[in-house]
Amino acid sequence: MSVPDHDPFEGQLADVLRDTGARFETDRESLAARGETRGRRLRSRRRAAVAGGVAGVALVGLGGALLLPGGLGDGPRQREAAATHPSARTHTDTSAASVSADDFVRTLKKLLPAGRFSGEQGRGTDTPVAGNSVAPYAQVVYDDGRGKAAVSVSLTRLKPGTEEARQDARCPDRVFIAYDACSATKQADGSSLVVLKGYEYPNRRGGTKLWTADLVTPQGVHVGVQEWNAAAEKDAPVTREEPPLGSEALTKLVSAREWLTLAASVPVDPRTNAAPPARAGSVSATLARMVPPGLKVVAKGSADPGFGYVVVDDGRGRSMVQVNVQPDMRDVEDQLFGPDARTLPDGTKVAVHRRPGEKGIDGIVMWTVDTIRPDGRRVVISAFNAGTQNTPATREAPALTLKQLERIATDPKWLTLG
């Protein structure tokens, strides 16, 4: 379910916006960046969301989280929305028989340790919605005698070697998502396995824990297992201290051969058939070179040509600054930039926002400058008054002023990135 290291976010987001822009009013600031898209590996189904499951352009969070209707996350309702969006359509694999929701639920129950089951739900490959194929899943409420816990599994198929497959083989960046532990290993058969022990909510509210295991085979089969220490993934009281399956049990469940057999009925997601165009340069490295004098860069993101961040410190506390670069967003320009946007002499539009942080952490503020050039190149920069988006504020305001942020966002150096 799940969110962000490089993924083809720019092209995918543009496609989502093209498909849905006329149907939803855009929260312009909420399209700012996608750091958590790469980081939030708490949802094994997040890739389906990135690939076209967003049902509205207003639902891309400033931290980059791709949110589906009904709130953050990827529960059964969200999974269905993701799978039925036009841009998430898949081609039917006629060589493999379809599998029902009952088959998936039955398999999940068989593979779990002995216990009581309730709240069974799922979807098979035999029930298209609105004529579109869907990614199957199963979810149950499982009770091993120590408290009820929601447990789910989902199946997708990616084209081997794509960035999506590589993304799912890595632990997330702690700058974007808080978790207690994460391990990324390579299995004997070449499959990648990531086991993560994290939380349902970025601010850890309510004590709801979310533990996940993601397995990606060399053939592109992606099995995602998710479990909570509550009977539902959201808005349910905690029923036990920890989810029922430890790391070893999660590994055993996600690696079960039964899932690979069922995956034969799942069509390959066509959105993963092509790698994103090659683009030169690293956003994080470019951003680090633009940091104003007096600010020390104490951390920065990986070599990614679409997204980057730095953490700076001026001696008065750490401050995170992140940038998202998108090559051509002209087709949704009117949705992203309203009448309050300024137009510079060179035709660049600039929109400025000051808002609270999006993670529910008290005291976090986020200052954003969103720009788009006449050729459609969009550069969005956001600064926070904390070193991450999910830890307490370290200062009253971000280390960079809005004027400094605008100067960075409109710098011509961004034109050299691909």
XYZ file of C-alpha atoms in Angstrom:
418
model
C 0.000 0.000 0.000
C 2.273 2.249 0.263
C 5.305 6.984 0.438
C 9.747 8.839 -2.136
C 15.744 7.279 -5.693
C 13.992 8.331 -8.818
C 10.646 7.594 -10.342
C 9.007 8.974 -13.480
C 6.784 11.273 -11.455
C 6.814 14.214 -13.786
C 5.351 12.430 -16.779
C 2.982 10.376 -14.676
C 1.656 13.382 -12.809
C 1.164 15.252 -16.060
C -0.844 12.332 -17.422
C -2.998 12.265 -14.295
C -3.586 15.984 -14.535
C -4.536 15.725 -18.207
C -7.030 12.972 -17.447
C -8.650 14.597 -14.429
C -7.972 18.303 -14.499
C -11.390 19.224 -15.839
C -13.155 17.291 -13.083
C -11.540 18.670 -9.951
C -10.572 22.044 -8.545
C -6.842 22.045 -7.981
C -5.195 22.862 -4.686
C -2.263 24.576 -6.352
C 0.083 24.375 -3.430
C -0.623 20.728 -2.865
C 1.096 19.911 -6.160
C 4.422 21.243 -4.967
C 6.727 18.288 -4.556
C 6.942 14.545 -4.434
C 9.523 13.690 -1.839
C 7.263 11.278 -0.053
C 6.257 9.584 -3.285
C 9.707 8.106 -3.228
C 9.884 7.819 0.520
C 6.529 6.429 1.484
C 7.159 2.765 0.948
C 4.527 2.096 3.597
C 2.021 1.361 0.850
C 2.751 -1.498 -1.481
C 0.062 -0.136 -3.763
C 1.554 3.350 -3.942
C 3.070 2.569 -7.328
C -0.372 1.964 -8.797
C -1.387 5.349 -7.441
C 1.641 7.064 -8.955
C 1.058 5.294 -12.240
C -2.389 6.733 -12.660
C -4.562 5.918 -9.684
C -5.029 9.478 -8.527
C -8.673 10.307 -8.970
C -8.186 14.049 -8.780
C -5.432 16.591 -9.303
C -6.097 18.135 -5.904
C -4.741 15.051 -4.230
C -0.981 15.340 -4.511
C 0.373 16.453 -1.160
C 3.111 19.009 -0.730
C 5.365 16.341 0.665
C 4.719 14.450 -2.525
C 2.286 11.906 -1.131
C -0.202 10.836 -3.755
C -3.471 10.766 -1.885
C -6.557 8.935 -3.020
C -10.133 9.957 -2.265
C -11.131 9.438 1.328
C -7.817 10.432 2.859
C -4.211 9.349 3.009
C -3.609 5.716 2.392
C -4.485 2.867 0.199
C -7.336 0.916 1.672
C -9.838 -1.123 -0.329
C -11.788 1.940 -1.460
C -8.619 3.684 -2.554
C -7.310 0.579 -4.280
C -10.474 0.362 -6.307
C -10.273 4.044 -7.230
C -6.651 3.629 -8.280
C -7.330 0.612 -10.416
C -10.340 2.048 -12.180
C -8.923 5.400 -13.211
C -8.642 5.559 -17.042
C -4.889 6.095 -16.926
C -4.484 2.938 -14.843
C -6.131 0.620 -17.346
C -4.364 -2.602 -18.050
C -4.577 -5.117 -20.823
C -6.229 -8.417 -20.105
C -3.896 -11.383 -20.049
C -5.899 -13.999 -21.883
C -3.263 -16.661 -21.312
C -4.104 -16.972 -17.603
C -7.466 -17.716 -16.045
C -8.944 -14.999 -13.862
C -8.955 -15.381 -10.102
C -11.820 -14.332 -7.833
C -11.747 -12.217 -4.714
C -12.656 -15.325 -2.729
C -9.541 -17.027 -4.066
C -7.340 -14.211 -2.827
C -9.034 -14.015 0.570
C -8.917 -17.791 0.968
C -5.202 -17.832 0.151
C -4.438 -15.089 2.656
C -6.312 -16.897 5.422
C -4.561 -20.171 4.615
C -1.119 -18.599 4.811
C -1.706 -16.757 8.088
C -1.080 -18.563 11.415
C -4.083 -20.128 13.141
C -6.561 -17.590 14.427
C -10.013 -16.110 13.998
C -11.015 -14.138 10.916
C -13.618 -11.473 10.236
C -14.091 -8.436 8.031
C -13.084 -10.336 4.909
C -12.955 -8.301 1.711
C -11.071 -8.235 -1.538
C -11.132 -8.067 -5.297
C -10.092 -10.569 -7.898
C -9.012 -10.246 -11.491
C -12.411 -11.481 -12.639
C -14.343 -8.344 -11.678
C -13.438 -5.369 -13.843
C -14.829 -2.023 -12.761
C -16.241 0.241 -15.461
C -14.623 -2.015 -18.036
C -11.126 -1.629 -16.589
C -8.916 -4.346 -15.163
C -8.011 -3.963 -11.505
C -5.144 -5.029 -9.294
C -6.344 -7.716 -6.887
C -6.128 -7.560 -3.122
C -7.393 -9.329 -0.024
C -7.874 -8.031 3.489
C -9.042 -9.672 6.705
C -9.293 -8.835 10.373
C -7.082 -11.413 12.051
C -7.094 -12.318 15.742
C -4.434 -14.630 17.113
C -5.846 -14.305 20.620
C -3.842 -11.198 21.438
C -6.083 -8.638 19.739
C -7.633 -7.955 16.361
C -5.433 -6.719 13.528
C -6.088 -5.823 9.911
C -3.889 -7.738 7.471
C -3.919 -7.252 3.716
C -2.056 -8.361 0.629
C -1.999 -6.906 -2.875
C -0.555 -8.074 -6.186
C 0.733 -6.052 -9.117
C 2.982 -6.821 -12.043
C 5.634 -4.389 -13.198
C 7.859 -4.587 -16.191
C 11.214 -5.951 -14.928
C 14.003 -3.433 -14.659
C 11.766 -0.356 -14.506
C 12.313 2.402 -11.992
C 9.179 1.320 -10.137
C 10.689 -2.112 -9.542
C 13.947 -0.612 -8.343
C 12.127 1.814 -6.067
C 10.350 -0.998 -4.286
C 13.700 -2.610 -3.484
C 14.906 0.225 -1.245
C 14.121 1.542 2.217
C 12.609 5.046 2.330
C 14.453 8.210 3.225
C 13.883 9.060 6.888
C 13.638 12.720 5.928
C 10.207 11.993 4.487
C 8.834 9.112 6.500
C 9.326 8.139 10.129
C 9.801 4.468 10.912
C 11.423 2.313 13.565
C 13.229 -0.189 11.370
C 13.667 -1.173 7.732
C 15.669 -3.890 6.002
C 16.261 -4.319 2.274
C 17.687 -7.658 1.165
C 18.187 -9.688 -1.983
C 16.740 -13.191 -1.980
C 18.439 -16.271 -3.411
C 16.199 -16.201 -6.490
C 17.055 -12.558 -7.183
C 13.901 -11.119 -5.655
C 14.177 -7.953 -3.580
C 12.561 -7.870 -0.155
C 11.891 -4.794 1.962
C 10.443 -5.188 5.465
C 9.483 -1.943 7.181
C 8.116 -1.244 10.640
C 6.466 2.131 10.635
C 3.286 4.004 11.431
C -0.036 4.661 9.752
C 0.113 8.394 10.448
C 3.186 10.568 9.889
C 2.844 12.083 13.371
C 2.333 8.617 14.909
C -0.957 9.749 16.378
C -3.093 7.163 18.116
C -0.213 4.708 18.226
C -1.394 2.951 15.049
C 1.529 0.971 13.672
C 1.841 -0.171 10.072
C 4.313 -2.915 9.238
C 4.852 -3.880 5.612
C 6.723 -6.350 3.462
C 7.280 -5.795 -0.255
C 8.661 -8.479 -2.539
C 9.558 -7.791 -6.174
C 10.678 -10.735 -8.280
C 13.065 -10.529 -11.243
C 9.986 -11.091 -13.414
C 8.300 -7.969 -12.020
C 5.739 -9.556 -9.701
C 5.150 -7.236 -6.752
C 3.605 -8.735 -3.622
C 2.793 -6.306 -0.834
C 1.720 -7.315 2.667
C 0.477 -4.779 5.195
C -0.556 -5.248 8.825
C -1.725 -2.963 11.597
C -2.106 -3.194 15.364
C -5.756 -2.266 14.962
C -8.785 -3.802 13.300
C -8.709 -1.190 10.524
C -5.971 0.829 8.900
C -7.504 4.162 9.897
C -9.672 5.628 12.608
C -9.810 2.423 14.650
C -8.602 2.014 18.234
C -5.321 0.216 18.807
C -6.047 -3.326 19.978
C -2.521 -4.567 20.635
C 0.957 -3.161 21.134
C 2.291 -4.397 17.798
C 0.930 -5.974 14.596
C 0.723 -9.773 14.843
C 3.452 -10.763 12.356
C 7.095 -10.107 13.118
C 9.792 -9.702 10.473
C 10.244 -13.442 9.975
C 6.509 -14.115 9.660
C 6.073 -11.162 7.285
C 8.879 -12.491 5.123
C 7.337 -15.933 5.040
C 3.910 -14.578 4.101
C 5.044 -12.200 1.364
C 7.354 -14.870 -0.121
C 4.739 -17.629 -0.321
C 4.718 -19.380 -3.683
C 0.939 -19.140 -3.791
C 1.127 -15.424 -4.603
C 3.363 -16.047 -7.588
C 0.857 -18.594 -8.891
C -2.009 -16.128 -8.513
C 0.068 -13.367 -10.101
C -0.088 -15.190 -13.417
C -3.665 -13.882 -13.722
C -2.646 -10.272 -13.096
C -1.943 -8.199 -16.226
C 1.227 -6.151 -16.414
C 0.656 -2.489 -15.627
C 1.203 -0.815 -19.030
C 2.361 2.382 -17.335
C 5.607 0.598 -16.450
C 6.345 -0.519 -20.004
C 8.722 2.323 -20.711
C 11.444 3.908 -18.662
C 11.300 7.681 -18.241
C 13.371 9.742 -20.674
C 16.958 10.216 -19.589
C 17.534 13.568 -17.927
C 20.822 15.045 -16.897
C 21.785 16.510 -13.562
C 20.832 16.152 -9.915
C 18.277 18.431 -8.297
C 19.770 17.979 -4.833
C 23.279 18.853 -6.003
C 22.017 21.842 -7.981
C 19.985 23.072 -5.018
C 22.980 22.714 -2.685
C 24.994 25.023 -4.932
C 22.264 27.675 -4.722
C 22.031 27.840 -0.938
C 22.587 31.452 0.194
C 25.748 32.354 2.119
C 25.545 31.801 5.857
C 23.633 28.538 5.539
C 25.462 25.264 5.992
C 24.189 22.224 4.074
C 24.095 19.403 6.621
C 22.250 16.833 4.478
C 20.997 16.409 0.937
C 19.054 13.985 -1.212
C 20.287 11.479 -3.754
C 21.139 12.093 -7.404
C 17.660 12.541 -8.825
C 16.930 14.716 -11.897
C 13.321 15.448 -10.892
C 13.285 15.939 -7.157
C 15.788 16.946 -4.496
C 16.238 18.375 -1.048
C 18.817 19.819 1.299
C 18.778 20.369 5.041
C 20.449 23.618 6.021
C 21.448 25.145 9.337
C 22.281 28.774 10.035
C 23.161 28.102 13.661
C 19.577 28.656 14.793
C 18.145 25.261 13.893
C 17.803 22.949 10.941
C 15.523 23.728 8.005
C 14.585 21.423 5.144
C 14.297 22.787 1.603
C 12.918 20.656 -1.229
C 12.542 21.252 -4.957
C 10.505 19.516 -7.624
C 11.320 20.072 -11.315
C 8.774 19.106 -13.978
C 9.632 19.495 -17.682
C 6.352 20.672 -19.230
C 3.174 21.481 -17.343
C 1.614 23.930 -19.792
C -1.489 21.827 -20.257
C -2.454 22.369 -16.601
C -0.941 25.820 -16.123
C -4.284 27.543 -15.607
C -5.155 25.084 -12.849
C -1.840 25.508 -11.081
C -1.554 29.290 -11.242
C -4.547 31.429 -10.404
C -5.176 35.173 -10.647
C -2.930 35.853 -7.641
C 0.151 34.637 -9.500
C 2.673 37.268 -10.623
C 4.194 37.292 -14.094
C 7.873 38.225 -14.372
C 9.327 40.132 -17.352
C 10.536 36.882 -18.950
C 7.015 35.415 -18.769
C 7.603 33.182 -15.738
C 4.577 32.915 -13.441
C 5.137 32.889 -9.683
C 2.736 31.809 -6.932
C 3.607 32.105 -3.238
C 2.058 30.209 -0.308
C 2.532 30.172 3.462
C 0.778 27.297 5.167
C 1.097 24.798 8.008
C 3.016 21.616 7.383
C 1.010 18.728 5.983
C 2.077 15.973 8.395
C 0.005 17.029 11.370
C 3.064 18.003 13.408
C 2.249 20.974 15.630
C 4.275 24.072 14.864
C 5.540 23.029 11.423
C 5.176 25.702 8.749
C 5.837 25.417 5.051
C 6.696 28.260 2.707
C 6.356 27.536 -0.999
C 7.228 29.337 -4.218
C 5.737 27.735 -7.326
C 6.987 28.833 -10.755
C 6.319 27.948 -14.370
C 8.251 29.249 -17.357
C 6.746 30.006 -20.771
C 8.011 26.650 -22.080
C 6.112 24.864 -19.286
C 9.073 23.990 -17.081
C 7.833 24.056 -13.514
C 10.072 24.504 -10.491
C 8.478 24.311 -7.050
C 10.487 24.979 -3.906
C 9.295 24.569 -0.319
C 11.082 25.323 2.947
C 10.178 24.100 6.422
C 11.048 25.219 9.930
C 12.302 21.742 10.753
C 14.942 19.353 9.479
C 12.292 16.875 8.284
C 8.567 16.929 7.635
C 7.750 14.513 10.429
C 9.725 15.822 13.414
C 9.073 18.812 15.699
C 9.906 22.330 14.585
C 13.452 23.461 15.246
C 12.838 27.172 14.655
C 9.996 29.671 14.239
C 10.363 30.123 10.463
C 12.246 28.415 7.634
C 15.893 29.392 7.221
C 15.243 30.881 3.760
C 13.017 33.860 3.103
C 10.370 33.798 0.386
C 12.524 36.155 -1.639
C 15.436 33.739 -1.434
C 13.184 30.842 -2.378
C 11.930 32.739 -5.426
C 15.474 33.556 -6.459
C 16.360 29.860 -6.363
C 13.191 28.726 -8.177
C 13.752 31.189 -11.032
C 17.462 30.518 -11.383
C 18.387 29.589 -14.995
C 20.475 26.652 -13.742
C 17.266 24.592 -13.660
C 17.147 24.844 -17.456
C 20.198 22.595 -17.666
C 18.509 19.642 -15.959
C 17.419 17.554 -18.921
